[in-house]
Amino acid sequence: MKYFIEIWGCQMNEHDAEILAGMLEQLGYQKTEQEIDADLIILYTCCVREKAEHKVLARLGELKKYKHLNPNLVLAVGGCMAQQQEMGDYLRSRAPYVDLVFGTHNIHRLPQLLQEVKESDSILIEVWDKEQEIVEDLPAKRMDSVKAYVTITYGCNNFCSYCIVPYVRGRERSRHPKDILHEIEDLVEQGFKEIMLLGQNVNSYGKDLTQKIDFADLLEQIDSIEGLNRIRYMTSHPRDFSDKLINVIANSTKVCEHFHLPIQAGSSRILKQMRRGYTKEKYLELVEKIKTAVPNCTLTTDIIVGFPGETEEDFLETIDVIKKVRYDQAFTFLYSPRKGTPAASMPNQVPNDQKKQRFQHLLEVQNKISWEINQKYLNKTEEVLFEGPSKTNPNKLSGRTRGNKIVIAEADESVIGTIQPVKITDAQTWSLFGKLEQM
Ligand code: 5AD
Ligand code: SF4
């Protein structure tokens, strides 16, 4: 039996898919890269923006033909899109050839669901509307051999007014520190060099635990794990980024000097409408504190353009923040109304062409800054953790600096999984190129 999993969306989904794959391999399934060879196809979906949903529906239409070629093929839809209210019924009417729909709260049930699907002659829909206790010790088939995802919190309590995540991922739940530490120690033993701690808002780690512990304490404990080289985390909420946390990161040897601080919008008026809990000034203050404590840090962000009511003036505040902070990179999104979120029914929705214009403007400003920052790396030597063959330069290897910049260099495959000094010889907007220094 062979499985094929296609993943949309964020790192949480990638990690969920690793767990789905782990469970399937325990059942004796093998992975295939070809849909046509698969006995089970899972689309693991995202619903943060509408576009992702349209793509899933289009993809289902394409996959339908494999059901004719292989009548035993099980076609499943899981993840955030499937978790949305009434999506099961919608799929039943729009894509009745789908065999199984499951949500984000019951991925551990996949083995039983596959059994039940065999006995059911119509679409099987199992979506739990509430999150449950965290299920520990699920197997994971890691996609990478150098860096590994480790979830520290599930769900989100923030309810930013544009965001659907709290509705499909449930309330915040933190894993027990001992479970997290065991998992990381085990990963280090298996040879992993870098871990990425995952949570919708890692800064609120521990708030729901009886044990008194916060994210900074957890980082300190992970920092002392021998054999681990690098620690990253995703995502931080600027409102909750404490001085204590900055201090722990500044004094740590393993936590990388990369700060991903989603601003979402530069105008304090829009930030209030977004329910972000900080103003432009507070955010800039935080950035200054970070830059002072960690002078060589890199900074990245997420930005939404065209939130309801965003005027040209508001948008220029976003541009102003970009120019003041000088991000290494910004992930920019057109605001996408999500049914059930407060922002979707706000007045003064911004027309699409205006959103696109602003997006383009922002991209031009940001790309210039990214390029300028990268030029400063020329002729410098960076510590690069090599991850594998480069996707864009197949004869070369790709790795990352501590600041999370991609570095492409010619090197023997034996350096994969090791940290090497690389002299930067060329710098472009998205990546650096270099030569291995002689050791
Ligand atoms: N429209 C556009 N972008 C969104 N994001 C979240 N919700 C929406 C939405 N409705 C963006 C935010 C978040 C990133 C993961 O996705 O910038 O940080
Ligand atoms: Fe969505 Fe806000 Fe939670 Fe991030 S913090 S997942 S943007 S609600």
PDB file of C-alpha atoms and ligand atoms in Angstrom, residues 10 47-50 162-165 235 260 262 264 276 301-305 331-338 341, ligand 1:
ATOM      1  CA  CYS A  10       2.392  26.539   7.257  1.00  0.00           C
ATOM      2  CA  CYS A  47      -7.727  28.027   4.981  1.00  0.00           C
ATOM      3  CA  VAL A  48      -5.854  31.154   6.102  1.00  0.00           C
ATOM      4  CA  ARG A  49      -6.544  32.727   2.727  1.00  0.00           C
ATOM      5  CA  GLU A  50      -9.287  31.975   0.231  1.00  0.00           C
ATOM      6  CA  TYR A 162      -8.864  38.809  10.232  1.00  0.00           C
ATOM      7  CA  CYS A 163      -7.682  35.360  11.223  1.00  0.00           C
ATOM      8  CA  ILE A 164      -9.433  32.017  11.011  1.00  0.00           C
ATOM      9  CA  VAL A 165      -6.739  30.030  12.840  1.00  0.00           C
ATOM     10  CA  THR A 235       5.680  32.371  15.506  1.00  0.00           C
ATOM     11  CA  HIS A 260      10.319  36.815  12.967  1.00  0.00           C
ATOM     12  CA  PRO A 262       4.740  39.748  12.298  1.00  0.00           C
ATOM     13  CA  GLN A 264       0.642  42.852   9.990  1.00  0.00           C
ATOM     14  CA  ARG A 276      -3.193  43.024  17.604  1.00  0.00           C
ATOM     15  CA  THR A 301       7.841  39.950   9.282  1.00  0.00           C
ATOM     16  CA  ASP A 302       4.363  39.171   7.971  1.00  0.00           C
ATOM     17  CA  ILE A 303       2.276  41.988   6.509  1.00  0.00           C
ATOM     18  CA  ILE A 304      -1.330  42.104   5.362  1.00  0.00           C
ATOM     19  CA  VAL A 305      -2.213  44.788   2.812  1.00  0.00           C
ATOM     20  CA  PHE A 331       6.061  37.930   3.793  1.00  0.00           C
ATOM     21  CA  THR A 332       3.242  40.001   2.358  1.00  0.00           C
ATOM     22  CA  PHE A 333      -0.360  38.928   1.851  1.00  0.00           C
ATOM     23  CA  LEU A 334      -3.430  40.502   0.287  1.00  0.00           C
ATOM     24  CA  TYR A 335      -6.150  40.654   2.913  1.00  0.00           C
ATOM     25  CA  SER A 336      -8.537  37.770   2.308  1.00  0.00           C
ATOM     26  CA  PRO A 337     -11.953  37.886   4.026  1.00  0.00           C
ATOM     27  CA  ARG A 338     -12.557  34.682   5.999  1.00  0.00           C
ATOM     28  CA  THR A 341     -14.101  36.354  11.361  1.00  0.00           C
TER      29      THR A 341
HETATM   30  N1  5AD B   1      -5.807  37.447   4.877  1.00  0.00           N
HETATM   31  C1  5AD B   1      -4.524  37.623   4.520  1.00  0.00           C
HETATM   32  N2  5AD B   1      -3.496  37.204   5.258  1.00  0.00           N
HETATM   33  C2  5AD B   1      -3.754  36.588   6.433  1.00  0.00           C
HETATM   34  N3  5AD B   1      -2.946  36.079   7.377  1.00  0.00           N
HETATM   35  C3  5AD B   1      -3.711  35.568   8.353  1.00  0.00           C
HETATM   36  N4  5AD B   1      -5.015  35.736   8.073  1.00  0.00           N
HETATM   37  C4  5AD B   1      -5.075  36.377   6.871  1.00  0.00           C
HETATM   38  C5  5AD B   1      -6.134  36.842   6.051  1.00  0.00           C
HETATM   39  N5  5AD B   1      -7.408  36.693   6.393  1.00  0.00           N
HETATM   40  C6  5AD B   1      -1.491  36.161   7.304  1.00  0.00           C
HETATM   41  C7  5AD B   1      -0.891  36.875   8.512  1.00  0.00           C
HETATM   42  C8  5AD B   1      -0.226  35.769   9.273  1.00  0.00           C
HETATM   43  C9  5AD B   1       0.182  34.853   8.156  1.00  0.00           C
HETATM   44  C10 5AD B   1       0.497  33.472   8.540  1.00  0.00           C
HETATM   45  O1  5AD B   1      -0.948  34.866   7.296  1.00  0.00           O
HETATM   46  O2  5AD B   1       0.078  37.801   8.047  1.00  0.00           O
HETATM   47  O3  5AD B   1       0.867  36.205  10.040  1.00  0.00           O
END
